[in-house]
Short mmCIF file of C-alpha atoms in Angstrom, two decimals:
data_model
loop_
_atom_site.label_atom_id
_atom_site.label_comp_id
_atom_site.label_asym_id
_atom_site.label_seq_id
_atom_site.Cartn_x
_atom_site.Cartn_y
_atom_site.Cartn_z
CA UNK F 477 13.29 19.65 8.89
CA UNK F 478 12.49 16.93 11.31
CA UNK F 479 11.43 13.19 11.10
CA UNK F 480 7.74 14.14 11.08
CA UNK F 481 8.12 16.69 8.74
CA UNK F 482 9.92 14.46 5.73
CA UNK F 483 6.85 11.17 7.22
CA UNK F 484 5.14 14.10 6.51
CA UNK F 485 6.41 14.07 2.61
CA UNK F 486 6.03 10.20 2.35
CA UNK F 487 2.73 10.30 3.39
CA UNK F 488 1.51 12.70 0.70
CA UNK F 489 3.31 10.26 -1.67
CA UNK F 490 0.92 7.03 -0.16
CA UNK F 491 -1.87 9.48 -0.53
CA UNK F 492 -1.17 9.96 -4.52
CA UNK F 493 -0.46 6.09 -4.56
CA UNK F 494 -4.29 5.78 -3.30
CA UNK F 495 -5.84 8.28 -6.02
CA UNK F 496 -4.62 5.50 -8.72
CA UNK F 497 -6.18 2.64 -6.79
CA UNK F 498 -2.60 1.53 -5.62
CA UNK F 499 -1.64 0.33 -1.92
CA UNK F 500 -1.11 3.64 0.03
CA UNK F 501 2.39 3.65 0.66
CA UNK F 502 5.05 6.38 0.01
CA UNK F 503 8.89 6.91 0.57
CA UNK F 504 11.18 9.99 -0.07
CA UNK F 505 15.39 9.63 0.47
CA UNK F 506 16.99 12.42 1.99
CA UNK F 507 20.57 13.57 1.68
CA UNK F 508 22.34 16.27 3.76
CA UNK F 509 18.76 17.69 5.05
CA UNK F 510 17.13 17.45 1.35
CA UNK F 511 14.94 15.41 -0.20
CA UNK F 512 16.29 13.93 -3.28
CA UNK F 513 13.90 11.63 -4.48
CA UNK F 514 10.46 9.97 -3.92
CA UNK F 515 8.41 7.14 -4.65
CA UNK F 516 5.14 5.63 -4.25
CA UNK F 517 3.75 2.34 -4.42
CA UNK F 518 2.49 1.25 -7.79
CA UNK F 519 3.11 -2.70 -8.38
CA UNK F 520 -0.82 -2.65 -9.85
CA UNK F 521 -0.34 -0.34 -12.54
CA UNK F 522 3.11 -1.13 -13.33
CA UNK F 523 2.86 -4.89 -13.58
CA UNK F 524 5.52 -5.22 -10.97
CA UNK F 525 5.99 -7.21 -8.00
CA UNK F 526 9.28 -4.89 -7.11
CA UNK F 527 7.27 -1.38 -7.92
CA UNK F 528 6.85 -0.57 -4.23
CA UNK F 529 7.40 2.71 -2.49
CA UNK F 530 10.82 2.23 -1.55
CA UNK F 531 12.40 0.88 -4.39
CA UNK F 532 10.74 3.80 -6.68
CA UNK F 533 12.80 6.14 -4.44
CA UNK F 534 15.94 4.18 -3.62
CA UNK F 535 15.89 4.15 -8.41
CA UNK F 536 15.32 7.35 -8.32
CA UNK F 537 18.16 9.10 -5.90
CA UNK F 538 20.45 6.01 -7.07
CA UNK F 539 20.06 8.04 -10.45
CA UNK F 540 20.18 11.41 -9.20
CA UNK F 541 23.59 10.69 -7.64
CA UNK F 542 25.07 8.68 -10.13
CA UNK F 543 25.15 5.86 -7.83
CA UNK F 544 23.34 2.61 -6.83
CA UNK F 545 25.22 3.21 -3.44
CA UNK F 546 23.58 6.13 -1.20
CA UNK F 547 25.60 6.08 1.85
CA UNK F 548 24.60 9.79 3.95
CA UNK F 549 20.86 8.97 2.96
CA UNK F 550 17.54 8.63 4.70
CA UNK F 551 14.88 6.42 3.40
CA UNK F 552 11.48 7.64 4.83
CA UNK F 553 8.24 5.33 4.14
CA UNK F 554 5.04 5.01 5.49
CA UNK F 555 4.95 1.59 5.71
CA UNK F 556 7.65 -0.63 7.94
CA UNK F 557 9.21 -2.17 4.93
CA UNK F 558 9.43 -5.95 3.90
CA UNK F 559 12.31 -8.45 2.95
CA UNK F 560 12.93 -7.01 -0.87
CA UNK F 561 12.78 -3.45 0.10
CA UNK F 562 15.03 -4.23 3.32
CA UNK F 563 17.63 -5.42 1.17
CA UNK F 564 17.53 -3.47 -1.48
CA UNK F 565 18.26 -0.67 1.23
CA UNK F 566 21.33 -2.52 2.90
CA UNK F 567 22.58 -3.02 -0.72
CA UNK F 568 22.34 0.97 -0.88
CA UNK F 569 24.07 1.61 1.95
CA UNK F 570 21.66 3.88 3.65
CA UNK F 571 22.59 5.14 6.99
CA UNK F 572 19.07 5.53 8.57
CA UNK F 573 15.69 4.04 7.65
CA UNK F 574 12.50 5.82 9.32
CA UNK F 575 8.93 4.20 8.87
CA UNK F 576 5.52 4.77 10.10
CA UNK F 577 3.16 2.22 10.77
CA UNK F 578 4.26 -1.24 11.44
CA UNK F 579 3.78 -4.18 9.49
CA UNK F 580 3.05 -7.16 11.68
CA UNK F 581 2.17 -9.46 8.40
CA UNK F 582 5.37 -8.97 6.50
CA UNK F 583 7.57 -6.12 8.42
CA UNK F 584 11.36 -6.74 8.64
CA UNK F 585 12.26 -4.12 10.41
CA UNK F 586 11.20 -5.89 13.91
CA UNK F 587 7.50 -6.89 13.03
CA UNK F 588 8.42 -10.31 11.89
CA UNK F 589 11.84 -9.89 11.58
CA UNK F 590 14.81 -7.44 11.51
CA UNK F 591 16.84 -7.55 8.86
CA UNK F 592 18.73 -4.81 9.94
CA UNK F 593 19.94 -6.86 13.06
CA UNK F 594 21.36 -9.86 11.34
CA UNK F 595 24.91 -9.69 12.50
CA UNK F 596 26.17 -11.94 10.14
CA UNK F 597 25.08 -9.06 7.53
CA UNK F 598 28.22 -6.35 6.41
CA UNK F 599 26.02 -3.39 6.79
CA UNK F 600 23.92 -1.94 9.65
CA UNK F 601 21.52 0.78 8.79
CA UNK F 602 20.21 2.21 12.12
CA UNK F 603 16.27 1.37 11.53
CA UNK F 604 13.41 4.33 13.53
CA UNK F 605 9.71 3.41 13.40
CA UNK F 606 6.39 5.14 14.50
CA UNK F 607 6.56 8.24 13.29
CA UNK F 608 3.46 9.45 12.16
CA UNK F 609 2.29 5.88 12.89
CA UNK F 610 -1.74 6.62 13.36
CA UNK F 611 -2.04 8.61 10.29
CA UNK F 612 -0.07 6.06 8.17
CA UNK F 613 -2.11 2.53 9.66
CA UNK F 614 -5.31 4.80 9.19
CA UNK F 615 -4.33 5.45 6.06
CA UNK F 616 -3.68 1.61 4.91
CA UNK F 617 -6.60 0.57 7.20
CA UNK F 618 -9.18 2.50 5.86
CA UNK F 619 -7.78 1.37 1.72
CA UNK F 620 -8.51 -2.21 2.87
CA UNK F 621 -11.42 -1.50 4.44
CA UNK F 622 -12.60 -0.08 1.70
CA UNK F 623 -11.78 -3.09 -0.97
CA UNK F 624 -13.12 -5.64 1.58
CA UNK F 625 -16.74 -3.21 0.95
CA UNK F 626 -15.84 -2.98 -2.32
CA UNK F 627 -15.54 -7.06 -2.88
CA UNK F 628 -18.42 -7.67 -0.92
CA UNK F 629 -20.92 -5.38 -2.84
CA UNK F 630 -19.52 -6.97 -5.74
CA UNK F 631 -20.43 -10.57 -4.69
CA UNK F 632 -24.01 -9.51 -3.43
CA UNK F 633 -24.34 -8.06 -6.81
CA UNK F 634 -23.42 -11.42 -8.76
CA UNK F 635 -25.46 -13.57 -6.11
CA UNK F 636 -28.44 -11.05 -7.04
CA UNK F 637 -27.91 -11.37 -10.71
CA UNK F 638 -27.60 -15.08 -10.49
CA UNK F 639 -30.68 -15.25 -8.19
CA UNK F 640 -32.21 -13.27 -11.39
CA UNK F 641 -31.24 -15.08 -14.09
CA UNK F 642 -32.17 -18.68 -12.06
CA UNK F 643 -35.74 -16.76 -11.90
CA UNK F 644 -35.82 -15.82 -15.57
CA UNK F 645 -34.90 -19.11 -16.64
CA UNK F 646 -38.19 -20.80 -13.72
CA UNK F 647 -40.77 -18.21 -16.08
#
């Protein structure tokens, strides 16, 4: 299977993360050609600042192996990941890190800043990004698009219902 082909797995994870209302964002690890374990983002409905994509899957094949270290594994996420999920993949050991659409708010894999090039650091995962990058932004894009509606038809509601009760209480 090829890069685009596992995105192609992470993506359907960020797509199950939007049908529960939950930052689209999805990762699967892969070992020796395989996928071994996925995740998908759900801080919201866990409760859970650390609940994103990437840690979901680095627990989950750190269980499957027996081992919080995964050296000879591929993280694939949608989303260029951020400072916590960074580390938490250099603690792992990973050899290779492939993401989709950058992250120029909070990215540390080159947006804002790469982790992964900090010399001082005692292990270098090589770090890929853009594949699948279109569908993956669209994908994010068109969430927060879609809350920003979402909020604003909410506060012309509340500005009608005030406007309402302020004409009640004039009668």
């Amino acid at each position: 299977m090829s890069d685009q082909d596992f995105m192609q797995l992470a993506y359907a994870q960020a797509q199950h993360a939007l049908t529960l209302g939950e930052v689209p964002v999805g990762a699967v690890v892969v070992k020796d050609g395989q996928v071994i374990a996925s995740g998908y983002n759900h801080p919201i409905g866990r409760h859970d600042p650390t609940a994103h994509a990437e840690i979901m899957a680095l627990r989950a094949a750190a269980e499957i192996l027996g081992n919080y270290r995964l050296p000879g594994c591929e993280l694939y996420v949608t989303l260029e990941p951020c400072i916590m999920c960074s580390g938490a993949m250099m603690h792992a050991r990973l050899s290779r890190v492939i993401y989709g659409a950058s992250d120029p708010k909070t990215g540390a894999c080159g947006s804002v800043l790469n982790l992964f090039e900090q010399e001082q650091l005692n292990h270098h995962t090589s770090v890929s990004g853009g594949v699948m990058a279109e569908e993956c932004g669209n994908l994010l894009k068109d969430f927060f698009s879609s809350r920003r509606r979402e909020a604003a038809e909410r506060k012309r509601l509340q500005a009608s219902e005030s406007a309402d009760a302020v004409t009640k209480i004039q009668s």
